[in-house]
PDB file of C-alpha atoms and ligand atoms in Angstrom:
ATOM      1  CA  MET G 758       8.164 -14.979   0.362  1.00  0.00           C
ATOM      2  CA  SER G 759      10.531 -13.050   2.595  1.00  0.00           C
ATOM      3  CA  ASN G 760       8.561  -9.837   2.083  1.00  0.00           C
ATOM      4  CA  ASN G 761       5.558 -11.512   3.744  1.00  0.00           C
ATOM      5  CA  ILE G 762       7.396 -12.087   7.007  1.00  0.00           C
ATOM      6  CA  PRO G 763       6.119  -9.486   9.496  1.00  0.00           C
ATOM      7  CA  HIS G 764       8.667  -7.053  10.899  1.00  0.00           C
ATOM      8  CA  TYR G 765       8.775  -5.888  14.503  1.00  0.00           C
ATOM      9  CA  TRP G 766       8.566  -2.196  15.425  1.00  0.00           C
ATOM     10  CA  ALA G 767       8.515  -0.442  18.800  1.00  0.00           C
ATOM     11  CA  ILE G 768       6.555   2.578  19.959  1.00  0.00           C
ATOM     12  CA  VAL G 769       7.628   4.247  23.199  1.00  0.00           C
ATOM     13  CA  PRO G 770       5.052   6.568  24.781  1.00  0.00           C
ATOM     14  CA  ALA G 771       7.238   9.217  26.469  1.00  0.00           C
ATOM     15  CA  ALA G 772       5.006  12.298  26.308  1.00  0.00           C
ATOM     16  CA  GLY G 773       3.698  12.251  29.878  1.00  0.00           C
ATOM     17  CA  GLN G 774       4.322  14.928  32.470  1.00  0.00           C
ATOM     18  CA  GLY G 775       4.885  12.548  35.397  1.00  0.00           C
ATOM     19  CA  SER G 776       2.507  14.412  37.713  1.00  0.00           C
ATOM     20  CA  ARG G 777       2.437  11.608  40.302  1.00  0.00           C
ATOM     21  CA  MET G 778       6.240  11.848  40.550  1.00  0.00           C
ATOM     22  CA  GLY G 779       5.899  15.457  41.685  1.00  0.00           C
ATOM     23  CA  HIS G 780       9.157  16.564  40.069  1.00  0.00           C
ATOM     24  CA  THR G 781       9.802  19.640  37.954  1.00  0.00           C
ATOM     25  CA  ARG G 782      11.241  17.452  35.153  1.00  0.00           C
ATOM     26  CA  PRO G 783       9.140  14.805  33.422  1.00  0.00           C
ATOM     27  CA  LYS G 784       9.959  11.500  35.121  1.00  0.00           C
ATOM     28  CA  GLN G 785      11.206   9.852  31.912  1.00  0.00           C
ATOM     29  CA  TYR G 786      14.232  12.198  32.060  1.00  0.00           C
ATOM     30  CA  LEU G 787      15.089  11.637  35.732  1.00  0.00           C
ATOM     31  CA  PRO G 788      18.381   9.766  36.211  1.00  0.00           C
ATOM     32  CA  LEU G 789      18.885   6.178  37.269  1.00  0.00           C
ATOM     33  CA  HIS G 790      22.588   5.499  37.928  1.00  0.00           C
ATOM     34  CA  GLY G 791      23.272   8.808  36.203  1.00  0.00           C
ATOM     35  CA  LYS G 792      21.417   7.961  32.966  1.00  0.00           C
ATOM     36  CA  PRO G 793      17.916   9.238  32.065  1.00  0.00           C
ATOM     37  CA  ILE G 794      15.121   6.696  32.443  1.00  0.00           C
ATOM     38  CA  LEU G 795      14.166   7.006  28.758  1.00  0.00           C
ATOM     39  CA  GLN G 796      17.737   6.239  27.701  1.00  0.00           C
ATOM     40  CA  HIS G 797      17.735   3.053  29.790  1.00  0.00           C
ATOM     41  CA  THR G 798      14.426   2.073  28.191  1.00  0.00           C
ATOM     42  CA  LEU G 799      15.645   2.676  24.630  1.00  0.00           C
ATOM     43  CA  GLU G 800      18.771   0.643  25.335  1.00  0.00           C
ATOM     44  CA  ARG G 801      16.566  -2.263  26.468  1.00  0.00           C
ATOM     45  CA  LEU G 802      14.556  -2.018  23.241  1.00  0.00           C
ATOM     46  CA  ASN G 803      17.665  -1.869  21.031  1.00  0.00           C
ATOM     47  CA  LEU G 804      17.232  -5.497  19.914  1.00  0.00           C
ATOM     48  CA  PRO G 805      18.247  -6.841  16.484  1.00  0.00           C
ATOM     49  CA  ARG G 806      14.723  -8.039  15.677  1.00  0.00           C
ATOM     50  CA  ILE G 807      13.218  -4.583  16.242  1.00  0.00           C
ATOM     51  CA  LYS G 808      13.405  -2.846  12.868  1.00  0.00           C
ATOM     52  CA  GLY G 809      12.605   0.667  14.041  1.00  0.00           C
ATOM     53  CA  ILE G 810      11.573   2.677  17.079  1.00  0.00           C
ATOM     54  CA  VAL G 811       9.175   5.615  17.349  1.00  0.00           C
ATOM     55  CA  VAL G 812       9.270   7.713  20.531  1.00  0.00           C
ATOM     56  CA  CYS G 813       6.257   9.889  21.356  1.00  0.00           C
ATOM     57  CA  ILE G 814       7.414  13.074  23.104  1.00  0.00           C
ATOM     58  CA  ALA G 815       5.616  16.101  24.505  1.00  0.00           C
ATOM     59  CA  ALA G 816       5.332  19.148  22.263  1.00  0.00           C
ATOM     60  CA  ASN G 817       7.313  21.138  24.842  1.00  0.00           C
ATOM     61  CA  ASP G 818       9.923  18.432  25.465  1.00  0.00           C
ATOM     62  CA  SER G 819      13.283  20.191  25.917  1.00  0.00           C
ATOM     63  CA  ASP G 820      15.199  17.120  27.090  1.00  0.00           C
ATOM     64  CA  TRP G 821      14.819  14.742  24.141  1.00  0.00           C
ATOM     65  CA  GLN G 822      17.766  16.230  22.250  1.00  0.00           C
ATOM     66  CA  THR G 823      20.045  15.661  25.268  1.00  0.00           C
ATOM     67  CA  LEU G 824      19.797  11.866  25.130  1.00  0.00           C
ATOM     68  CA  THR G 825      22.550   9.621  23.762  1.00  0.00           C
ATOM     69  CA  LEU G 826      20.531   7.191  21.639  1.00  0.00           C
ATOM     70  CA  PRO G 827      21.595   3.573  21.010  1.00  0.00           C
ATOM     71  CA  ARG G 828      20.294   3.885  17.426  1.00  0.00           C
ATOM     72  CA  THR G 829      18.489   6.363  15.199  1.00  0.00           C
ATOM     73  CA  VAL G 830      14.861   6.616  16.275  1.00  0.00           C
ATOM     74  CA  MET G 831      11.871   8.568  15.020  1.00  0.00           C
ATOM     75  CA  SER G 832      10.157  11.013  17.323  1.00  0.00           C
ATOM     76  CA  VAL G 833       6.579  12.259  17.081  1.00  0.00           C
ATOM     77  CA  VAL G 834       4.544  14.593  19.245  1.00  0.00           C
ATOM     78  CA  GLY G 835       2.324  12.733  21.707  1.00  0.00           C
ATOM     79  CA  GLY G 836      -1.209  13.523  22.719  1.00  0.00           C
ATOM     80  CA  VAL G 837      -3.347  14.388  25.713  1.00  0.00           C
ATOM     81  CA  GLU G 838      -3.505  10.830  27.019  1.00  0.00           C
ATOM     82  CA  ARG G 839      -1.187   7.854  26.573  1.00  0.00           C
ATOM     83  CA  CYS G 840      -3.570   6.282  24.041  1.00  0.00           C
ATOM     84  CA  HIS G 841      -3.464   9.441  21.900  1.00  0.00           C
ATOM     85  CA  SER G 842       0.336   9.362  21.963  1.00  0.00           C
ATOM     86  CA  VAL G 843       0.371   5.686  20.948  1.00  0.00           C
ATOM     87  CA  LEU G 844      -1.992   6.375  18.039  1.00  0.00           C
ATOM     88  CA  ASN G 845       0.275   9.188  16.856  1.00  0.00           C
ATOM     89  CA  GLY G 846       3.164   6.728  16.973  1.00  0.00           C
ATOM     90  CA  LEU G 847       1.215   4.135  14.980  1.00  0.00           C
ATOM     91  CA  GLN G 848       0.352   6.696  12.319  1.00  0.00           C
ATOM     92  CA  ALA G 849       4.026   7.690  12.072  1.00  0.00           C
ATOM     93  CA  LEU G 850       4.845   4.037  11.319  1.00  0.00           C
ATOM     94  CA  GLN G 851       2.252   3.632   8.550  1.00  0.00           C
ATOM     95  CA  PRO G 852       4.420   4.785   5.602  1.00  0.00           C
ATOM     96  CA  GLN G 853       7.229   2.312   6.288  1.00  0.00           C
ATOM     97  CA  ALA G 854       5.499  -0.649   7.922  1.00  0.00           C
ATOM     98  CA  GLN G 855       3.063  -3.261   6.631  1.00  0.00           C
ATOM     99  CA  PRO G 856      -0.455  -3.670   8.098  1.00  0.00           C
ATOM    100  CA  ASN G 857       0.422  -7.123   9.448  1.00  0.00           C
ATOM    101  CA  ASP G 858       3.702  -6.010  11.055  1.00  0.00           C
ATOM    102  CA  TRP G 859       4.017  -6.344  14.816  1.00  0.00           C
ATOM    103  CA  VAL G 860       4.178  -3.240  16.979  1.00  0.00           C
ATOM    104  CA  LEU G 861       5.491  -3.460  20.553  1.00  0.00           C
ATOM    105  CA  VAL G 862       4.254  -0.578  22.673  1.00  0.00           C
ATOM    106  CA  HIS G 863       6.480  -0.081  25.716  1.00  0.00           C
ATOM    107  CA  ASP G 864       6.243   2.632  28.358  1.00  0.00           C
ATOM    108  CA  ALA G 865       9.248   4.953  28.582  1.00  0.00           C
ATOM    109  CA  ALA G 866       8.645   4.695  32.341  1.00  0.00           C
ATOM    110  CA  ARG G 867       9.514   0.967  32.386  1.00  0.00           C
ATOM    111  CA  PRO G 868      13.353   1.012  32.160  1.00  0.00           C
ATOM    112  CA  CYS G 869      13.873  -2.329  33.950  1.00  0.00           C
ATOM    113  CA  VAL G 870      12.216  -4.514  31.308  1.00  0.00           C
ATOM    114  CA  ARG G 871      14.393  -7.531  30.552  1.00  0.00           C
ATOM    115  CA  PRO G 872      15.438  -7.893  26.896  1.00  0.00           C
ATOM    116  CA  ALA G 873      14.946 -11.656  27.353  1.00  0.00           C
ATOM    117  CA  ASP G 874      11.276 -11.017  28.216  1.00  0.00           C
ATOM    118  CA  ILE G 875      10.851  -8.813  25.144  1.00  0.00           C
ATOM    119  CA  ASP G 876      12.351 -11.604  23.026  1.00  0.00           C
ATOM    120  CA  LYS G 877      10.048 -14.114  24.748  1.00  0.00           C
ATOM    121  CA  LEU G 878       6.992 -12.016  23.854  1.00  0.00           C
ATOM    122  CA  MET G 879       8.070 -11.710  20.201  1.00  0.00           C
ATOM    123  CA  THR G 880       8.931 -15.405  19.891  1.00  0.00           C
ATOM    124  CA  GLN G 881       5.928 -16.903  21.652  1.00  0.00           C
ATOM    125  CA  LEU G 882       3.402 -14.728  19.795  1.00  0.00           C
ATOM    126  CA  ALA G 883       5.161 -14.576  16.412  1.00  0.00           C
ATOM    127  CA  ASP G 884       2.472 -16.738  14.778  1.00  0.00           C
ATOM    128  CA  HIS G 885      -0.446 -15.672  16.951  1.00  0.00           C
ATOM    129  CA  PRO G 886      -3.340 -13.986  15.101  1.00  0.00           C
ATOM    130  CA  VAL G 887      -3.903 -11.306  17.765  1.00  0.00           C
ATOM    131  CA  GLY G 888      -0.844 -10.731  20.004  1.00  0.00           C
ATOM    132  CA  GLY G 889      -0.568 -10.003  23.680  1.00  0.00           C
ATOM    133  CA  LEU G 890       1.406  -8.508  26.501  1.00  0.00           C
ATOM    134  CA  LEU G 891       3.884  -9.151  29.259  1.00  0.00           C
ATOM    135  CA  ALA G 892       2.131  -9.601  32.596  1.00  0.00           C
ATOM    136  CA  VAL G 893       2.693 -11.001  36.083  1.00  0.00           C
ATOM    137  CA  PRO G 894       0.165 -12.764  38.342  1.00  0.00           C
ATOM    138  CA  VAL G 895      -1.171 -10.869  41.352  1.00  0.00           C
ATOM    139  CA  ARG G 896       0.454 -12.215  44.527  1.00  0.00           C
ATOM    140  CA  ASP G 897      -1.338 -10.180  47.229  1.00  0.00           C
ATOM    141  CA  THR G 898      -4.845 -10.441  48.539  1.00  0.00           C
ATOM    142  CA  MET G 899      -6.766  -7.699  46.714  1.00  0.00           C
ATOM    143  CA  LYS G 900      -9.314  -5.352  48.294  1.00  0.00           C
ATOM    144  CA  ARG G 901     -11.873  -3.094  46.646  1.00  0.00           C
ATOM    145  CA  VAL G 902     -12.887   0.014  48.552  1.00  0.00           C
ATOM    146  CA  SER G 903     -16.102   1.934  48.097  1.00  0.00           C
ATOM    147  CA  ALA G 904     -17.372   4.983  49.976  1.00  0.00           C
ATOM    148  CA  LEU G 905     -20.484   4.309  52.019  1.00  0.00           C
ATOM    149  CA  PRO G 906     -23.500   6.568  51.572  1.00  0.00           C
ATOM    150  CA  PRO G 907     -23.954   8.611  54.816  1.00  0.00           C
ATOM    151  CA  GLN G 908     -26.556   6.362  56.391  1.00  0.00           C
ATOM    152  CA  PRO G 909     -26.578   3.926  59.361  1.00  0.00           C
ATOM    153  CA  LEU G 910     -24.677   0.752  58.592  1.00  0.00           C
ATOM    154  CA  PRO G 911     -26.471  -2.604  58.823  1.00  0.00           C
ATOM    155  CA  HIS G 912     -23.989  -3.783  61.435  1.00  0.00           C
ATOM    156  CA  PRO G 913     -22.065  -1.809  64.080  1.00  0.00           C
ATOM    157  CA  PHE G 914     -18.865  -3.812  63.379  1.00  0.00           C
ATOM    158  CA  TRP G 915     -18.719  -2.488  59.804  1.00  0.00           C
ATOM    159  CA  GLY G 916     -17.003   0.736  60.877  1.00  0.00           C
ATOM    160  CA  GLU G 917     -18.211   4.282  61.287  1.00  0.00           C
ATOM    161  CA  ARG G 918     -20.752   6.012  59.038  1.00  0.00           C
ATOM    162  CA  GLY G 919     -19.264   7.363  55.817  1.00  0.00           C
ATOM    163  CA  VAL G 920     -15.953   5.449  55.953  1.00  0.00           C
ATOM    164  CA  GLU G 921     -14.818   3.294  53.085  1.00  0.00           C
ATOM    165  CA  VAL G 922     -15.948  -0.302  53.111  1.00  0.00           C
ATOM    166  CA  ILE G 923     -13.540  -2.880  51.773  1.00  0.00           C
ATOM    167  CA  GLU G 924     -14.351  -6.147  50.195  1.00  0.00           C
ATOM    168  CA  THR G 925     -11.928  -8.861  49.196  1.00  0.00           C
ATOM    169  CA  VAL G 926     -11.598  -9.446  45.492  1.00  0.00           C
ATOM    170  CA  ASN G 927     -10.855 -12.955  44.288  1.00  0.00           C
ATOM    171  CA  ARG G 928      -7.253 -12.706  43.078  1.00  0.00           C
ATOM    172  CA  GLU G 929      -7.391 -15.986  41.171  1.00  0.00           C
ATOM    173  CA  ASN G 930      -6.769 -15.202  37.480  1.00  0.00           C
ATOM    174  CA  LEU G 931      -5.849 -11.567  38.264  1.00  0.00           C
ATOM    175  CA  TRP G 932      -2.684 -10.344  36.528  1.00  0.00           C
ATOM    176  CA  HIS G 933      -0.764  -7.061  36.419  1.00  0.00           C
ATOM    177  CA  ALA G 934      -0.608  -5.818  32.824  1.00  0.00           C
ATOM    178  CA  LEU G 935       2.897  -4.681  31.918  1.00  0.00           C
ATOM    179  CA  THR G 936       4.512  -3.580  28.673  1.00  0.00           C
ATOM    180  CA  PRO G 937       5.559  -4.244  25.935  1.00  0.00           C
ATOM    181  CA  GLN G 938       2.125  -4.960  24.549  1.00  0.00           C
ATOM    182  CA  MET G 939       2.447  -6.426  21.038  1.00  0.00           C
ATOM    183  CA  PHE G 940      -0.244  -6.245  18.368  1.00  0.00           C
ATOM    184  CA  ARG G 941      -0.496  -5.996  14.585  1.00  0.00           C
ATOM    185  CA  LEU G 942      -0.124  -2.463  13.235  1.00  0.00           C
ATOM    186  CA  GLU G 943      -3.437  -2.223  11.358  1.00  0.00           C
ATOM    187  CA  ALA G 944      -5.556  -4.034  13.978  1.00  0.00           C
ATOM    188  CA  LEU G 945      -4.210  -1.921  16.831  1.00  0.00           C
ATOM    189  CA  THR G 946      -4.571   1.302  14.849  1.00  0.00           C
ATOM    190  CA  LEU G 947      -8.216   0.527  14.064  1.00  0.00           C
ATOM    191  CA  ALA G 948      -8.907  -0.538  17.657  1.00  0.00           C
ATOM    192  CA  LEU G 949      -7.514   2.685  19.126  1.00  0.00           C
ATOM    193  CA  GLN G 950      -9.261   4.826  16.502  1.00  0.00           C
ATOM    194  CA  HIS G 951     -12.539   3.133  17.396  1.00  0.00           C
ATOM    195  CA  VAL G 952     -12.102   3.910  21.100  1.00  0.00           C
ATOM    196  CA  LEU G 953     -11.162   7.539  20.465  1.00  0.00           C
ATOM    197  CA  ASN G 954     -13.988   8.001  17.957  1.00  0.00           C
ATOM    198  CA  GLN G 955     -16.336   7.038  20.808  1.00  0.00           C
ATOM    199  CA  GLN G 956     -14.791   9.933  22.804  1.00  0.00           C
ATOM    200  CA  GLU G 957     -13.375   7.350  25.202  1.00  0.00           C
ATOM    201  CA  THR G 958      -9.856   6.408  26.326  1.00  0.00           C
ATOM    202  CA  VAL G 959      -8.068   3.226  27.369  1.00  0.00           C
ATOM    203  CA  THR G 960      -5.103   2.823  29.682  1.00  0.00           C
ATOM    204  CA  ASP G 961      -3.407   0.124  27.645  1.00  0.00           C
ATOM    205  CA  GLU G 962      -3.430  -1.328  24.107  1.00  0.00           C
ATOM    206  CA  ALA G 963      -4.898  -4.656  25.203  1.00  0.00           C
ATOM    207  CA  GLN G 964      -8.058  -2.921  26.433  1.00  0.00           C
ATOM    208  CA  ALA G 965      -8.615  -1.399  22.987  1.00  0.00           C
ATOM    209  CA  MET G 966      -8.138  -4.813  21.364  1.00  0.00           C
ATOM    210  CA  GLU G 967     -10.493  -6.447  23.883  1.00  0.00           C
ATOM    211  CA  ARG G 968     -13.182  -3.898  23.018  1.00  0.00           C
ATOM    212  CA  GLN G 969     -12.898  -5.044  19.406  1.00  0.00           C
ATOM    213  CA  GLY G 970     -13.563  -8.585  20.565  1.00  0.00           C
ATOM    214  CA  TYR G 971      -9.966  -9.819  20.381  1.00  0.00           C
ATOM    215  CA  ARG G 972      -8.505 -11.907  23.232  1.00  0.00           C
ATOM    216  CA  PRO G 973      -4.890 -10.876  23.852  1.00  0.00           C
ATOM    217  CA  VAL G 974      -2.507 -13.464  25.299  1.00  0.00           C
ATOM    218  CA  LEU G 975      -0.696 -12.875  28.592  1.00  0.00           C
ATOM    219  CA  ILE G 976       2.984 -13.832  28.530  1.00  0.00           C
ATOM    220  CA  GLU G 977       4.495 -14.063  31.989  1.00  0.00           C
ATOM    221  CA  GLY G 978       7.291 -11.562  32.548  1.00  0.00           C
ATOM    222  CA  HIS G 979       9.036 -10.390  35.690  1.00  0.00           C
ATOM    223  CA  ALA G 980       7.749  -8.250  38.543  1.00  0.00           C
ATOM    224  CA  ASP G 981      10.867  -6.047  38.349  1.00  0.00           C
ATOM    225  CA  ASN G 982       9.503  -4.574  35.102  1.00  0.00           C
ATOM    226  CA  ILE G 983       8.020  -1.764  37.168  1.00  0.00           C
ATOM    227  CA  LYS G 984       6.490   1.445  35.868  1.00  0.00           C
ATOM    228  CA  VAL G 985       8.363   4.285  37.556  1.00  0.00           C
ATOM    229  CA  THR G 986       5.417   6.348  38.819  1.00  0.00           C
ATOM    230  CA  LEU G 987       6.019   7.576  42.382  1.00  0.00           C
ATOM    231  CA  PRO G 988       9.197   8.987  43.991  1.00  0.00           C
ATOM    232  CA  GLN G 989       9.865   5.744  45.874  1.00  0.00           C
ATOM    233  CA  ASP G 990      10.016   3.901  42.554  1.00  0.00           C
ATOM    234  CA  LEU G 991      13.295   5.609  41.610  1.00  0.00           C
ATOM    235  CA  ASN G 992      15.426   3.810  44.218  1.00  0.00           C
ATOM    236  CA  LEU G 993      13.673   0.513  43.483  1.00  0.00           C
ATOM    237  CA  ALA G 994      14.329   0.865  39.759  1.00  0.00           C
ATOM    238  CA  GLU G 995      18.002   1.613  40.438  1.00  0.00           C
ATOM    239  CA  LEU G 996      18.196  -1.515  42.593  1.00  0.00           C
ATOM    240  CA  TYR G 997      16.592  -3.665  39.888  1.00  0.00           C
ATOM    241  CA  LEU G 998      18.902  -2.261  37.190  1.00  0.00           C
ATOM    242  CA  GLN G 999      21.911  -2.965  39.380  1.00  0.00           C
ATOM    243  CA  GLN G1000      20.719  -6.515  40.134  1.00  0.00           C
ATOM    244  CA  GLN G1001      20.075  -7.256  36.460  1.00  0.00           C
ATOM    245  CA  ASP G1002      23.421  -5.930  35.295  1.00  0.00           C
ATOM    246  CA  PHE G1003      25.267  -8.164  37.753  1.00  0.00           C
ATOM    247  CA  SER G1004      23.033 -11.221  37.534  1.00  0.00           C
TER     248      SER G1004
HETATM  249  N1  CTP F2080      -0.242  11.839  27.253  1.00  0.00           N
HETATM  250  C1  CTP F2080       0.653  10.872  27.601  1.00  0.00           C
HETATM  251  C2  CTP F2080       0.669  10.322  28.926  1.00  0.00           C
HETATM  252  C3  CTP F2080       1.603   9.349  29.236  1.00  0.00           C
HETATM  253  N2  CTP F2080       2.477   8.948  28.271  1.00  0.00           N
HETATM  254  C4  CTP F2080       3.483   7.961  28.585  1.00  0.00           C
HETATM  255  O1  CTP F2080       2.844   6.739  28.960  1.00  0.00           O
HETATM  256  C5  CTP F2080       3.678   6.034  29.899  1.00  0.00           C
HETATM  257  C6  CTP F2080       2.873   5.536  31.095  1.00  0.00           C
HETATM  258  O2  CTP F2080       2.119   6.613  31.597  1.00  0.00           O
HETATM  259  P1  CTP F2080       2.272   7.165  33.108  1.00  0.00           P
HETATM  260  O3  CTP F2080       3.137   6.273  33.923  1.00  0.00           O
HETATM  261  O4  CTP F2080       0.921   7.498  33.602  1.00  0.00           O
HETATM  262  O5  CTP F2080       3.101   8.517  32.861  1.00  0.00           O
HETATM  263  P2  CTP F2080       2.597   9.997  33.138  1.00  0.00           P
HETATM  264  O6  CTP F2080       1.294  10.233  32.478  1.00  0.00           O
HETATM  265  O7  CTP F2080       3.740  10.900  32.763  1.00  0.00           O
HETATM  266  O8  CTP F2080       2.439   9.998  34.720  1.00  0.00           O
HETATM  267  P3  CTP F2080       1.311  10.730  35.568  1.00  0.00           P
HETATM  268  O9  CTP F2080       0.024   9.970  35.313  1.00  0.00           O
HETATM  269  O10 CTP F2080       1.808  10.580  36.978  1.00  0.00           O
HETATM  270  O11 CTP F2080       1.268  12.167  35.103  1.00  0.00           O
HETATM  271  C7  CTP F2080       4.792   6.991  30.307  1.00  0.00           C
HETATM  272  O12 CTP F2080       6.013   6.570  29.733  1.00  0.00           O
HETATM  273  C8  CTP F2080       4.343   8.338  29.764  1.00  0.00           C
HETATM  274  O13 CTP F2080       5.428   9.174  29.377  1.00  0.00           O
HETATM  275  C9  CTP F2080       2.436   9.467  26.967  1.00  0.00           C
HETATM  276  O14 CTP F2080       3.256   9.098  26.115  1.00  0.00           O
HETATM  277  N3  CTP F2080       1.525  10.425  26.660  1.00  0.00           N
HETATM  278  C1  LIG F2081       0.184   0.556  29.972  1.00  0.00           C
HETATM  279  C2  LIG F2081       0.320   0.266  31.445  1.00  0.00           C
HETATM  280  O1  LIG F2081       1.651   0.490  31.866  1.00  0.00           O
HETATM  281  C3  LIG F2081      -0.055  -1.165  31.713  1.00  0.00           C
HETATM  282  O2  LIG F2081      -0.070  -1.415  33.103  1.00  0.00           O
HETATM  283  C4  LIG F2081      -0.592   1.186  32.300  1.00  0.00           C
HETATM  284  O3  LIG F2081      -1.926   0.982  31.931  1.00  0.00           O
HETATM  285  C5  LIG F2081      -0.241   2.649  32.104  1.00  0.00           C
HETATM  286  O4  LIG F2081      -1.134   3.353  32.942  1.00  0.00           O
HETATM  287  P1  LIG F2081      -0.822   4.886  33.247  1.00  0.00           P
HETATM  288  O5  LIG F2081      -1.955   5.379  34.076  1.00  0.00           O
HETATM  289  O6  LIG F2081      -0.743   5.551  31.885  1.00  0.00           O
HETATM  290  O7  LIG F2081       0.471   4.904  33.966  1.00  0.00           O
END
């Protein structure tokens, strides 16, 4: 029955203040090649298979109305943390979506995502019971730092008292979680509600699903799907957009 075929929806958390960017405007409205980051992101998500898009914006957002949108999208007010914004977006979808529909949650701050990778995520997980996310394997040696208690160190070569001690973390099987992260509407809604009801937060949707005992699937994407976070990310994102448009 055609009405049993799950639809695909997108939620774009865009209600952050971009504090790490250190700019007066929220980073999602800063220009890349003269176009706001959020507009680039919405253009990447404007795929035929995505039935509708919900954008979560800050209550005091004065830039949203200035965007030229590639299609009609819904907007809802976000929350204190990203996970609160995403839950508001999920609740806005409830009236028009089915519980088993897929929801792709994609950061407004990731304008370089490749439409081909979004399609890959939707296609490869279309029949999966849980869902998953775009990710890329860690390529660098990883270090964990921890502050030493102010006491003599067991060995003089381990640095001065009170400095951070690093230890190498096994990078095998370590991946960078990206977005979109794609899960079923009802399952993701319940998972996030459970986390928030515990007065806790999560930094991505997969973590909420993991806490419910689900095992999300990683689908390899591309490292140029960066989250624009710090000032130096702006030039890098412009370079990636330029490379993609000409590749
Ligand atoms: N309460 C929040 C916080 C973040 N986001 C969105 O979640 C995405 C990823 O979050 P992040 O990169 O941390 O954005 P900010 O929170 O704006 O950045 P910062 O932590 O530097 O303030 C961004 O598109 C951001 O707009 C959101 O919708 N609601
Ligand atoms: C969702 C995310 O982009 C996956 O890497 C990341 O967790 C967002 O973290 P932030 O602290 O909200 O930027």
